[in-house]
Phi, psi and omega in degrees: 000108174272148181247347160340244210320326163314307177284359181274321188291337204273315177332311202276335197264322161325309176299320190301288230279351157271005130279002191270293168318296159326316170293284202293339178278329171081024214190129175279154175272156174286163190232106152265151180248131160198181182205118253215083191285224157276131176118353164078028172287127195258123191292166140267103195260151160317152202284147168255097187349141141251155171266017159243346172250333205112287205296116175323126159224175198288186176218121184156035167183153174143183177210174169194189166247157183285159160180205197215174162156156209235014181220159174290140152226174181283126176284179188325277180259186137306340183257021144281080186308328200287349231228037174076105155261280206248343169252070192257316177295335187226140177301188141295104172349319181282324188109341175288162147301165180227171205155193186180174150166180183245131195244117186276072162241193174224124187222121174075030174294157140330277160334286195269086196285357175179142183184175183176107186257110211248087141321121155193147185242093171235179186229189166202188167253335173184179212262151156289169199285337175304315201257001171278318221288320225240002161210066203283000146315334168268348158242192234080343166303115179286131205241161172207123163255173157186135171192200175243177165199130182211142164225131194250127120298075191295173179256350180282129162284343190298293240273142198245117169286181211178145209234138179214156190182118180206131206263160140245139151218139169214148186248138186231104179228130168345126162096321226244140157320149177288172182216101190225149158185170180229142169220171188179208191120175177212150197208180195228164174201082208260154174286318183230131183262174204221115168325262169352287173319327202275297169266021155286318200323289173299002136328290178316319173256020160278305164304346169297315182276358177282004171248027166256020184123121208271333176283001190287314201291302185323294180324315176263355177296329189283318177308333205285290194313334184281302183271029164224064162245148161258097189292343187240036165204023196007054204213166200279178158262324196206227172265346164082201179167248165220138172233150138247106219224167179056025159296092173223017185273153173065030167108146159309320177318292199308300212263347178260010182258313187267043165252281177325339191266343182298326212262353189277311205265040185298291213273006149263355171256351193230297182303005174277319179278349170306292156004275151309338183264309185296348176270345190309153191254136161212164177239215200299304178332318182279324179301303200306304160325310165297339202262314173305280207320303211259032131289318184286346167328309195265354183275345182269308179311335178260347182227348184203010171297098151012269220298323175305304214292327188282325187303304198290324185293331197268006171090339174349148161267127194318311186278350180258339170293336191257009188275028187242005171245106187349148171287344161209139214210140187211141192238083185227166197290123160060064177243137164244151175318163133267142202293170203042028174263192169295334184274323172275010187251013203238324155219021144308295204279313203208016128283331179286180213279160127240178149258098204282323174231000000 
């Protein structure tokens, strides 16, 4: 099966989508590139140019989220360090996976106050018990994941963090057809909400799905919503947007193009309210609020998030699976709002489900 073009477009869309960020941060991200040959030793590689600034920078912190694919590839260039090198071709000997990629982040921006847009490519001899329980055809299988994942965190509470994230995998056994598919979305998660915002962001992702089908947007709009609950707080995480996960009907063709239109219009969905937000004066009160909101962040991510579970079960590397969780973070008992305030208006108003467009 070739997959090249599936890794060029995620290569490619990583690059777009951290200059676009970058523009706004006015501050380039750091690029660790790393890799993980056999035996699941992660190299340390030499600093590495970005390739939208120049600028050298070291290697040896960073993040991305895990994802997938089953034949050898090349990297890009010669400066792709980052790009599957010498264990690529082959799992591990061990059972961890192998693999590489490249990790985009900002830490203490102006903007951002933490973020991070993650290229990865790894592989294994077989799955972890997260991904047999919920697809047990795979296993024995030799699995390959890749994609991007990025969650932007602002330093503004006006400003909403936000999550995107889009996948390939495919599993592989002798004798047997592959077993491929692709999943992503993208969702919003705002401290203080905004109308406005709430339906451009979702406009965008209806429009990225209206040319697969007018019946495509409801379904991952439900998807969203079903899967970023926090079930032992019975409550939402943000505002949802679309997810989509197993996408292999009507063709290969079919599901990687409209995987690619999820993954172009991140950035017409989220940075117009970055914009808009980010000059707002805010004091200790908003922050403090922010800092409460993004505990349920993390609580969904340490407890019921997949993708974490799979990255930490499948030996992932760790700084790069945890880079989606905010730099402050805060916790009190049974604490409620006052009622009518901007802060009780966050779940009145714009967690519970809606139809936004």
């Amino acid at each position: 099966m070739d997959i090249a073009p599936v890794r060029d477009y995620f290569t490619g869309l990583q690059d777009r989508i951290v200059g676009e960020l970058e523009g706004i941060e006015g501050a380039p991200f750091l690029r660790d590139a790393w890799d993980r040959p056999r035996g699941g030793q992660q190299d340390k590689l030499p600093p590495v140019p970005s390739p939208t600034t120049g600028v050298a920078k070291p290697v040896g912190s960073g993040g991305a989220e895990q994802c997938s694919a089953n034949s050898p590839l090349h990297p890009r260039d010669e400066g792709d360090t980052g790009s599957l090198r010498s264990g690529l071709n082959a799992a591990t000997a061990s059972g961890r996976p192998s693999g590489g990629g490249i990790s985009r982040l900002i830490e203490d921006g102006k903007v951002f106050e933490r973020g991070g847009v993650n290229f990865s490519h790894v592989m294994g001899e077989q799955m972890p018990a997260s991904a047999t329980a919920h697809r047990p055809e795979l296993a024995g299988r030799r699995w390959q994941a890749m994609g991007v994942s990025l969650v932007m965190h602002p330093r503004n509470p006006y400003c909403p963090t936000s999550h995107m994230n889009v996948r390939f995998f495919v599993a592989e056994k002798e004798g047997e057809d592959a077993v491929w598919w692709f999943g992503g979305g993208m969702d919003l998660t705002p401290y203080y909400g905004f109308e406005q915002d709430a339906r451009h962001f979702h406009q965008a992702c209806k429009d990225a799905l209206a040319p697969f089908g007018p019946e495509v947007h409801p379904r991952y709009k439900q998807w969203c919503d079903d899967y970023f609950f926090l079930k032992h707080r019975n409550e939402a995480r943000g505002i949802g947007g679309i997810f989509f996960d197993d996408l292999n009907q009507q063709g290969f063709e079919r599901c990687f193009a409209l995987m690619q239109s999820v993954g172009n219009h991140f950035t017409a969905a989220y940075l117009p309210i970055i914009e808009r937000r980010c000059e707002i004066p805010y004091g200790e009160r908003e922050r403090d609020f922010q800092a409460y909101r993004r505990g349920r962040y993390v609580e969904f991510n340490l407890v019921w998030d997949r993708g974490t579970l799979f990255g930490l079960q499948s030996g992932g590397r760790t700084e790069s699976i945890l880079m989606s969780l905010p730099p402050i973070v805060k916790w009190r008992y049974d604490w409620r709002p006052e009622p009518g305030s901007d802060e009780a208006r966050l779940y009145t108003d714009f967690l519970p489900r809606r139809e936004w467009v």
